[in-house]
PDB file of C-alpha atoms in Angstrom:
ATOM      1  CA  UNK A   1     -55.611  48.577-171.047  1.00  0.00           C
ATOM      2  CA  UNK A   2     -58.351  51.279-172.002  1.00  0.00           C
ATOM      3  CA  UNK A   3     -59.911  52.890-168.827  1.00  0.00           C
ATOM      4  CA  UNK A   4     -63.035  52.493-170.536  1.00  0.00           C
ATOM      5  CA  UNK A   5     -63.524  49.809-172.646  1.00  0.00           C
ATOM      6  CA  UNK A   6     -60.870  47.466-170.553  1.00  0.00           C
ATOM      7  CA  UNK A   7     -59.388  46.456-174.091  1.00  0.00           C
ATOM      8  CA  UNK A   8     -55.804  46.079-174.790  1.00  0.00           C
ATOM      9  CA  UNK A   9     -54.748  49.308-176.195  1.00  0.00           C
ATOM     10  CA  UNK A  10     -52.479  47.604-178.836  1.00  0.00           C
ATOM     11  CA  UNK A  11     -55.351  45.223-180.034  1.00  0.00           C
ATOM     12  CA  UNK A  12     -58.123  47.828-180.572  1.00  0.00           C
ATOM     13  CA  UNK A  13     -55.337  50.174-182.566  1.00  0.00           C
ATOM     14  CA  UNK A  14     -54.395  46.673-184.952  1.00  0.00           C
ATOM     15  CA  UNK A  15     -58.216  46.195-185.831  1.00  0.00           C
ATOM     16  CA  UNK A  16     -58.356  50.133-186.292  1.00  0.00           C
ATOM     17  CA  UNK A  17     -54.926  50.759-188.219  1.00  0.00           C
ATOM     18  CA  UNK A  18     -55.550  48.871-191.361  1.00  0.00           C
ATOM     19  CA  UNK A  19     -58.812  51.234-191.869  1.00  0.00           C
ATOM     20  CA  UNK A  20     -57.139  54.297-191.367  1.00  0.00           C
ATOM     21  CA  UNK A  21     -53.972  52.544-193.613  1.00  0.00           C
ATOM     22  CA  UNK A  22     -56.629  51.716-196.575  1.00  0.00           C
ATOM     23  CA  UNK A  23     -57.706  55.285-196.569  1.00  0.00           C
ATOM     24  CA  UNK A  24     -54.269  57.030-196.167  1.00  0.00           C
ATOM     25  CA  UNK A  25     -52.780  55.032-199.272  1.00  0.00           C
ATOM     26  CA  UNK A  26     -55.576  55.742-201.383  1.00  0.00           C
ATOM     27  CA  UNK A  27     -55.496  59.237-200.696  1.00  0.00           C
ATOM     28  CA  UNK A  28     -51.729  59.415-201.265  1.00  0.00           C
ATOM     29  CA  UNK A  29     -51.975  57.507-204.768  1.00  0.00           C
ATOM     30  CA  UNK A  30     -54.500  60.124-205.658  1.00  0.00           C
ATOM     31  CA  UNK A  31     -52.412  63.255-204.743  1.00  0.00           C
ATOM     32  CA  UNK A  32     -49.328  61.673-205.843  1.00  0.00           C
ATOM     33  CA  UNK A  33     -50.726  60.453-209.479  1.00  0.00           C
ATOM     34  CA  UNK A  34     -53.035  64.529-209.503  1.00  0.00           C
ATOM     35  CA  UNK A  35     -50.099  66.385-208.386  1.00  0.00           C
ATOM     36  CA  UNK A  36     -47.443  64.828-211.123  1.00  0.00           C
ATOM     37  CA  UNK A  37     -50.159  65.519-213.634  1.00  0.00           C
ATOM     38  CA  UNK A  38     -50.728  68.774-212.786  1.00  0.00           C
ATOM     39  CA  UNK A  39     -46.968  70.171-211.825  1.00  0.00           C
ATOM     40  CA  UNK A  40     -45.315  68.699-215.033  1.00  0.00           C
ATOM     41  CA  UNK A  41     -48.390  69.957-217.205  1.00  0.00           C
ATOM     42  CA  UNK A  42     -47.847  73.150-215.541  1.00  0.00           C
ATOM     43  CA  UNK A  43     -43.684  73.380-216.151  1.00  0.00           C
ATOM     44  CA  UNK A  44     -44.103  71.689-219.370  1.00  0.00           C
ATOM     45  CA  UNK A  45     -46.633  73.829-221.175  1.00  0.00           C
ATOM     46  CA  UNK A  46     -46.862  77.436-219.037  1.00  0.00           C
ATOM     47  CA  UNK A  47     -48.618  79.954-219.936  1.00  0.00           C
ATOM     48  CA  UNK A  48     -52.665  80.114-219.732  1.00  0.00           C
ATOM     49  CA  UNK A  49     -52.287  76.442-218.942  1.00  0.00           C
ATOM     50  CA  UNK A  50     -50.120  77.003-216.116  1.00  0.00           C
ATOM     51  CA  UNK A  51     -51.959  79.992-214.860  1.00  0.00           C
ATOM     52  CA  UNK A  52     -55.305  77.847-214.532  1.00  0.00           C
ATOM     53  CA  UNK A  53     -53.618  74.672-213.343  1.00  0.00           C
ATOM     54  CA  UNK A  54     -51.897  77.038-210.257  1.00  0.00           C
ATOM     55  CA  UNK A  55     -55.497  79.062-209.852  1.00  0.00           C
ATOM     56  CA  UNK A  56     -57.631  75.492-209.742  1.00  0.00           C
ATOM     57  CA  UNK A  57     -54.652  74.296-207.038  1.00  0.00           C
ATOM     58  CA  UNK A  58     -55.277  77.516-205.132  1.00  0.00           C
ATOM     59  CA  UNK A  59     -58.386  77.145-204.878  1.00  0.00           C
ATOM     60  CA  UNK A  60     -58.646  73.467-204.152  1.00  0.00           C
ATOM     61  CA  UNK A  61     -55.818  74.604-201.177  1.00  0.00           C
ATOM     62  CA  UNK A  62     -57.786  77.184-199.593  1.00  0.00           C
ATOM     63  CA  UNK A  63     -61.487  75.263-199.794  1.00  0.00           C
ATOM     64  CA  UNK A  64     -62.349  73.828-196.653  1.00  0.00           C
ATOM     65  CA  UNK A  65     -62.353  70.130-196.209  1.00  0.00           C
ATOM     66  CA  UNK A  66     -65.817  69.716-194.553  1.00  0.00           C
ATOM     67  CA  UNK A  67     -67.644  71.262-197.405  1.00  0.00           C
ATOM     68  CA  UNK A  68     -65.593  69.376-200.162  1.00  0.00           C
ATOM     69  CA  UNK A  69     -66.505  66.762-197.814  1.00  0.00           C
ATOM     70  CA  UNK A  70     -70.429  67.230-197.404  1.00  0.00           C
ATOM     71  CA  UNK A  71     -70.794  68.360-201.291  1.00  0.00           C
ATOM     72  CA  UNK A  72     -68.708  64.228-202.717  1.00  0.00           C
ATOM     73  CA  UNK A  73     -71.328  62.634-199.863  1.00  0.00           C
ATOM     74  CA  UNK A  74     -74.045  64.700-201.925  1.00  0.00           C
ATOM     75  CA  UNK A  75     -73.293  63.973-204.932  1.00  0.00           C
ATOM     76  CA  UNK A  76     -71.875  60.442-205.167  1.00  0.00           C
ATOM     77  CA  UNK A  77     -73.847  59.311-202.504  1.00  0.00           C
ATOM     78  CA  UNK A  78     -77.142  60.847-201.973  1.00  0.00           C
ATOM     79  CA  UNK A  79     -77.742  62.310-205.848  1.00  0.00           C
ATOM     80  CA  UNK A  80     -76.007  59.286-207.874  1.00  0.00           C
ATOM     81  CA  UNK A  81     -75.886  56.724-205.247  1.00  0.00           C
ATOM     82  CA  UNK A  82     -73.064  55.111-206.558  1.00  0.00           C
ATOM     83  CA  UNK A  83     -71.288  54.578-203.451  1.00  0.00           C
ATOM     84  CA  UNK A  84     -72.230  54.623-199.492  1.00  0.00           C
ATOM     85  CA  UNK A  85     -71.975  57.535-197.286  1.00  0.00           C
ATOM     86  CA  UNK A  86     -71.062  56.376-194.360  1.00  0.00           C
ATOM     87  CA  UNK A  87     -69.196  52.716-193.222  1.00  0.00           C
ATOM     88  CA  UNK A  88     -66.399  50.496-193.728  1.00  0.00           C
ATOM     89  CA  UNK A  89     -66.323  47.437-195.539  1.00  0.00           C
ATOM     90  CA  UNK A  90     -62.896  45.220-195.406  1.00  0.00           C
ATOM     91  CA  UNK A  91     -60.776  44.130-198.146  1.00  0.00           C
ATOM     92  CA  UNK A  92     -61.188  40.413-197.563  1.00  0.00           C
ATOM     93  CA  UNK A  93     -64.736  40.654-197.529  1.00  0.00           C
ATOM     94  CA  UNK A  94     -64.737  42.267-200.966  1.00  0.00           C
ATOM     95  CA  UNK A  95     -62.611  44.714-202.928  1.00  0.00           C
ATOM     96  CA  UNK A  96     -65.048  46.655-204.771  1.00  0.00           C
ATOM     97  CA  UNK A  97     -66.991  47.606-201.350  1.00  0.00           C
ATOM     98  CA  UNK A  98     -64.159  47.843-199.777  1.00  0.00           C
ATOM     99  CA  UNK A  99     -62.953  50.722-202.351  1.00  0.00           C
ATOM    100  CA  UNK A 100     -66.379  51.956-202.447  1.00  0.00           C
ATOM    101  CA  UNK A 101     -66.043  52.701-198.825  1.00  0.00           C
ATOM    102  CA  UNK A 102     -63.223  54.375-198.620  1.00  0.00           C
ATOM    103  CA  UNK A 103     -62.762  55.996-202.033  1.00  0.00           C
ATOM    104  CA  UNK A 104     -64.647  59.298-200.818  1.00  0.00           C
ATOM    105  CA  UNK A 105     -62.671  60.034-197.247  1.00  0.00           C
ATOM    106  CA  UNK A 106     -59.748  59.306-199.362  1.00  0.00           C
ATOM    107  CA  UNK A 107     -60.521  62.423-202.369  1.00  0.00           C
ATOM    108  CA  UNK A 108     -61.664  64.462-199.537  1.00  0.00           C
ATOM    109  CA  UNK A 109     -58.540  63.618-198.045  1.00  0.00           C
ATOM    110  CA  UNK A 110     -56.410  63.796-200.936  1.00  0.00           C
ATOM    111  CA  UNK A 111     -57.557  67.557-202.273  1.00  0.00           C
ATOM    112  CA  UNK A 112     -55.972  69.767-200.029  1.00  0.00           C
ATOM    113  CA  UNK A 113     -52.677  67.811-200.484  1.00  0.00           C
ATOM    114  CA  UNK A 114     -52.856  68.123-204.174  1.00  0.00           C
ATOM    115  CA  UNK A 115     -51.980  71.965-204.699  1.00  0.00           C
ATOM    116  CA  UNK A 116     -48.986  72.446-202.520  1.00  0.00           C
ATOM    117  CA  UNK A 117     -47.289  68.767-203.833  1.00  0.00           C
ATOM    118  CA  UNK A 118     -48.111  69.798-207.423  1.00  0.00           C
ATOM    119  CA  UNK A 119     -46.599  73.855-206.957  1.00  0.00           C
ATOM    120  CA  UNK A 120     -44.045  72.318-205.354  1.00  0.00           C
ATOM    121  CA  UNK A 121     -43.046  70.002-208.512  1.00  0.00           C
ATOM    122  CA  UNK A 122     -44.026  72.567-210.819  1.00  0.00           C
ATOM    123  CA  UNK A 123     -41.720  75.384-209.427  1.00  0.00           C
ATOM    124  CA  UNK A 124     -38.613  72.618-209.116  1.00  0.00           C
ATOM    125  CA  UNK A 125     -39.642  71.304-212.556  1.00  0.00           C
ATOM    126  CA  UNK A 126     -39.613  74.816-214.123  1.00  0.00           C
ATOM    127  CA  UNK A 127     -36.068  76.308-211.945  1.00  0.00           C
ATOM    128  CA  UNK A 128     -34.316  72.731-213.972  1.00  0.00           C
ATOM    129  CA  UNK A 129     -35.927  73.480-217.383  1.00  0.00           C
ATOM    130  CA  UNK A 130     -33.530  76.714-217.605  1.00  0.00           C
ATOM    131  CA  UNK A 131     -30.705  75.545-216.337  1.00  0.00           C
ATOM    132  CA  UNK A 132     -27.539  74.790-218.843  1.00  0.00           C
ATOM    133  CA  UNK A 133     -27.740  71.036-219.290  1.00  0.00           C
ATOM    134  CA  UNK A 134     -30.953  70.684-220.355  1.00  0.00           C
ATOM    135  CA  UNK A 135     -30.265  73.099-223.485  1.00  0.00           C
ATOM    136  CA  UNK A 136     -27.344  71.181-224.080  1.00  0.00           C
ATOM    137  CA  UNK A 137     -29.808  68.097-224.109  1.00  0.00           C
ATOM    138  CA  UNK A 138     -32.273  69.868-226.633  1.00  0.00           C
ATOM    139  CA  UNK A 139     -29.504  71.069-228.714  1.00  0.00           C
ATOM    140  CA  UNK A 140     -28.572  67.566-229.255  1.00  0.00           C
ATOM    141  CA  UNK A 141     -31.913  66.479-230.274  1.00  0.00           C
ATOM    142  CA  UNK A 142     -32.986  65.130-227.197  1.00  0.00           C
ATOM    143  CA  UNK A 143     -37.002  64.783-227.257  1.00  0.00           C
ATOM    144  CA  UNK A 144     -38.503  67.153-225.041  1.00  0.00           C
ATOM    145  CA  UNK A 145     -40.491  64.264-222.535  1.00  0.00           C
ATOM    146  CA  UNK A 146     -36.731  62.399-222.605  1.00  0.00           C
ATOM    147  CA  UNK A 147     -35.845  65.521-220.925  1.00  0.00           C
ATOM    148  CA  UNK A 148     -38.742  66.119-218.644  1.00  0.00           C
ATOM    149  CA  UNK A 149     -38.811  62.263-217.347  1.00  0.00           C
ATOM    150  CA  UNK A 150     -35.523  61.106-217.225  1.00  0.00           C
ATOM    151  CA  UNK A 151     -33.464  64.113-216.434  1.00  0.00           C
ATOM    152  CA  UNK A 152     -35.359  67.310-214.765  1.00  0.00           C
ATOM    153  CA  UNK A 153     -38.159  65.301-212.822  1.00  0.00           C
ATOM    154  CA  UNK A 154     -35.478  63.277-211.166  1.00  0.00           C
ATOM    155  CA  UNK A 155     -33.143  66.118-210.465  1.00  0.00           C
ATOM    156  CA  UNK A 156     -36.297  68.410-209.032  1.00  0.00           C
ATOM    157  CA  UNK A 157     -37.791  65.676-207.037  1.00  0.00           C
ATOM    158  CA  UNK A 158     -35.567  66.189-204.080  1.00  0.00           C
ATOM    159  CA  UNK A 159     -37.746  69.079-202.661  1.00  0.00           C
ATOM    160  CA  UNK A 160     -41.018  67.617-203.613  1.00  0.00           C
ATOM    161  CA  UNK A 161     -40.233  64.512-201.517  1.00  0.00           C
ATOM    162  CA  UNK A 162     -39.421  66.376-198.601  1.00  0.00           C
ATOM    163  CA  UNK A 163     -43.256  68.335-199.253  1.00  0.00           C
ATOM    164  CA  UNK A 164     -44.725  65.041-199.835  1.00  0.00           C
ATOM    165  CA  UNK A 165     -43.429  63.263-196.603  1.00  0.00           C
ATOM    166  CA  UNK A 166     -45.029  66.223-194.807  1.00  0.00           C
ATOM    167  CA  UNK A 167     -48.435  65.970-196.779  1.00  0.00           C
ATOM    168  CA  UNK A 168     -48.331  62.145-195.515  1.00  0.00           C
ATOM    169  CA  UNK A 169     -48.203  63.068-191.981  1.00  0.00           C
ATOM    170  CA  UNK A 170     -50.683  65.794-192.480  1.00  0.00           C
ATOM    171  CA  UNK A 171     -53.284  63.171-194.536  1.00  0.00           C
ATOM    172  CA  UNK A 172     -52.406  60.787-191.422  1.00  0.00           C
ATOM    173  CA  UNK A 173     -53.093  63.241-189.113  1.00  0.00           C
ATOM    174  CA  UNK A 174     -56.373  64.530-190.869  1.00  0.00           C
ATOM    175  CA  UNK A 175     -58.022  61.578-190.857  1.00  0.00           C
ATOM    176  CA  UNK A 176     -58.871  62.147-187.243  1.00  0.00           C
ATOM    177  CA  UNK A 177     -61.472  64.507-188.492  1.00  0.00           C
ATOM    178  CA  UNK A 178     -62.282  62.557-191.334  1.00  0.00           C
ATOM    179  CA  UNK A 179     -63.419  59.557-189.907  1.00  0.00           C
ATOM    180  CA  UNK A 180     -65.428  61.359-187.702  1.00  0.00           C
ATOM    181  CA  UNK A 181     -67.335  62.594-190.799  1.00  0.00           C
ATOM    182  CA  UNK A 182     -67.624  59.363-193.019  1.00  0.00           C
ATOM    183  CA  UNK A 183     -68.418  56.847-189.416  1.00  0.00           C
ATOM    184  CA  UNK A 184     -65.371  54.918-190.177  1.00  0.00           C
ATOM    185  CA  UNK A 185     -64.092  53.065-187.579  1.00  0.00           C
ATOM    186  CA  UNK A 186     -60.232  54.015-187.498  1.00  0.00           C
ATOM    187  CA  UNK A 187     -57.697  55.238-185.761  1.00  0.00           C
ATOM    188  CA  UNK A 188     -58.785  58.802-186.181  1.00  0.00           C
ATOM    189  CA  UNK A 189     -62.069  58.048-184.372  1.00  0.00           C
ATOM    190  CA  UNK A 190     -60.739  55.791-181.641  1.00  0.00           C
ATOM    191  CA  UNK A 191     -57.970  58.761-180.910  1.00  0.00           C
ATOM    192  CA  UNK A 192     -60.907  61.457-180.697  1.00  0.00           C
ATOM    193  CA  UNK A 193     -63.245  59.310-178.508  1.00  0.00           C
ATOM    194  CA  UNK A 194     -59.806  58.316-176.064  1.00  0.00           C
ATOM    195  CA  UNK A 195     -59.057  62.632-176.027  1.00  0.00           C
ATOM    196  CA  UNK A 196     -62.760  63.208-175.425  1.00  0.00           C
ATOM    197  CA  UNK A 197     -62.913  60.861-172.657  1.00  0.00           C
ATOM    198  CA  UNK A 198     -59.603  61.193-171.142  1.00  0.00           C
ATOM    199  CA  UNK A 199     -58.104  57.831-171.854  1.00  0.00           C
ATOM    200  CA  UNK A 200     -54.709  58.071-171.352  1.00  0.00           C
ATOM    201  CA  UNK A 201     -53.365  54.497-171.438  1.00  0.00           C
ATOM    202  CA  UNK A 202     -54.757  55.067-175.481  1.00  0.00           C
ATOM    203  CA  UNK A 203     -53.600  58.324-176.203  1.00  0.00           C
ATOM    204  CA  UNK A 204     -50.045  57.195-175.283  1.00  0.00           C
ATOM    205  CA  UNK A 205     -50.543  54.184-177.869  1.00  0.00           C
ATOM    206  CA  UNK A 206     -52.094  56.475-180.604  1.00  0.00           C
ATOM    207  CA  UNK A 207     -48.948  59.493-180.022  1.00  0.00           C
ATOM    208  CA  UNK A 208     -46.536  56.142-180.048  1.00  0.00           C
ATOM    209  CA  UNK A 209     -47.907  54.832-183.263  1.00  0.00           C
ATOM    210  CA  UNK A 210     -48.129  58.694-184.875  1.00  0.00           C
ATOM    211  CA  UNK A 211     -44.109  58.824-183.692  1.00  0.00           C
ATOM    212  CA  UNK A 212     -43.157  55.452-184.669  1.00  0.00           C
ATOM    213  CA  UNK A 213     -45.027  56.639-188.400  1.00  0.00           C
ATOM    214  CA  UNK A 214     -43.225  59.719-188.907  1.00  0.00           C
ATOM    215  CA  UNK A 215     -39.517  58.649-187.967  1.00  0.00           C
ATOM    216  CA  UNK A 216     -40.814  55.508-190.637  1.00  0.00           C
ATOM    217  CA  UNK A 217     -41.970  58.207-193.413  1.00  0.00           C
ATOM    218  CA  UNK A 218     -39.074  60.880-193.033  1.00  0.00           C
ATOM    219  CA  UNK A 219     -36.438  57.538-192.894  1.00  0.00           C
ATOM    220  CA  UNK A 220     -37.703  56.295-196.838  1.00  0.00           C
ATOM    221  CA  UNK A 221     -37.853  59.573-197.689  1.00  0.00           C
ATOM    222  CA  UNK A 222     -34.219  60.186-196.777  1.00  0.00           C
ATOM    223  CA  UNK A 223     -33.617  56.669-198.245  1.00  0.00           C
ATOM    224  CA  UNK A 224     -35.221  57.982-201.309  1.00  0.00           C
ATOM    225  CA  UNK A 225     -33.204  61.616-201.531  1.00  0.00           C
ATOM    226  CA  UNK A 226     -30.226  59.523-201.781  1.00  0.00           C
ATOM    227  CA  UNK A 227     -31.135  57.379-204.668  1.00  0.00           C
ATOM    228  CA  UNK A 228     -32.252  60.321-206.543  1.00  0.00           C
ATOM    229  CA  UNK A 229     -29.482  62.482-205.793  1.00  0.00           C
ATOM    230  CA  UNK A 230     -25.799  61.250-205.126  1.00  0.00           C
ATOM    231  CA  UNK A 231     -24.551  64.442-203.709  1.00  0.00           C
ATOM    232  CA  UNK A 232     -27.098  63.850-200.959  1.00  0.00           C
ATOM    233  CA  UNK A 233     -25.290  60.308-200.013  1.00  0.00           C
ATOM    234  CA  UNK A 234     -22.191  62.167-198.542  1.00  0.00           C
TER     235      UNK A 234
END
């Protein structure tokens, strides 16, 4: 029971979870679908491409997230209006607010993540592309995206899912802050308002949630080394 609000800990975290959930996914489907885009550009064409691609992800890395914050909620929200600054509206009440709420934490959310998944899948992609088998594929007249998305992305996807389970638990983790900016009513916010006040009966259900999370994350992606690579099975 919460010292202050004398609600059961593991009630208040179910009605916050799914909002910090909705966000977290949307931010990963971002820097998952941006970071594949931008890594296999990078490995596939090199050169002024790559160079650009690897300066934008720099840059992207080393911006910090309260101004890539403040300048979306100016924008999108202030300038264009075409979605709300602040606020959470669920998914059963209706999908398109619903996304419109959360689709700006989420970017903000998803940008730093975005340069070290996609160097990380660029610089695996590119150490496959020159090894033997794949110019014993393109001597046989294998087509070059054959190559690239059946054989080297699989084989260089080991250490990429290792980055990416870590980029989960840091977007988790982040969204602390986050929600704190946008007013949404997560888990983020209810841990920060439990550390501010000294509410220990929920910070022990927030750190067993964030534990339970990351033994669940690092267990698929083990899963998930496996299926990719057999050599990792043994």
């Amino acid at each position: 029971m919460s010292y202050f609000t004398s609600e059961p800990v593991a009630a208040a975290l179910s009605n916050r979870l799914p909002v910090t959930f909705s966000m977290v996914i949307v931010a990963v489907l971002i820097t998952l679908i941006a970071s594949l885009a931008l890594g296999i550009t990078a490995a596939a064409r090199g050169g002024v491409v790559d160079r650009a691609l690897q300066s934008i992800g720099t840059i992207s890395y080393v911006f910090p997230v309260i101004i890539i914050a403040i300048g979306l909620v100016y924008l999108f929200a202030i300038v264009l209006r075409w979605v709300p600054s602040i606020g959470f509206v669920p998914i059963t009440r209706s999908p398109g607010h619903w996304l419109a709420s959360i689709i700006l934490p989420s970017v903000t959310l998803a940008v730093g993540g975005i340069a070290g998944l996609a160097a990380q899948i660029r610089g695996s992609l590119v150490d496959e592309l020159g090894l033997d088998y794949i110019r014993t594929l393109r001597s046989r007249g294998v087509s070059e995206r054959v190559i690239l998305g059946k054989h080297a992305l699989r084989n260089a996807a080991g250490p990429a899912l290792t980055v990416f389970s870590l980029q989960f638990i840091g977007i988790f983790g982040a969204s602390l802050f986050i929600e704190r900016i946008f007013a949404l009513p997560g888990y983020g916010a209810y841990a920060m308002n439990a550390t501010v006040q000294g509410d220990f009966p929920v910070l022990l259900g927030v750190t067993l949630v964030s534990v339970v999370l990351v033994v669940i994350v690092n267990l698929i992606v083990d899963v998930a080394q496996g299926w990719l690579n057999p050599k990792v099975r043994t």
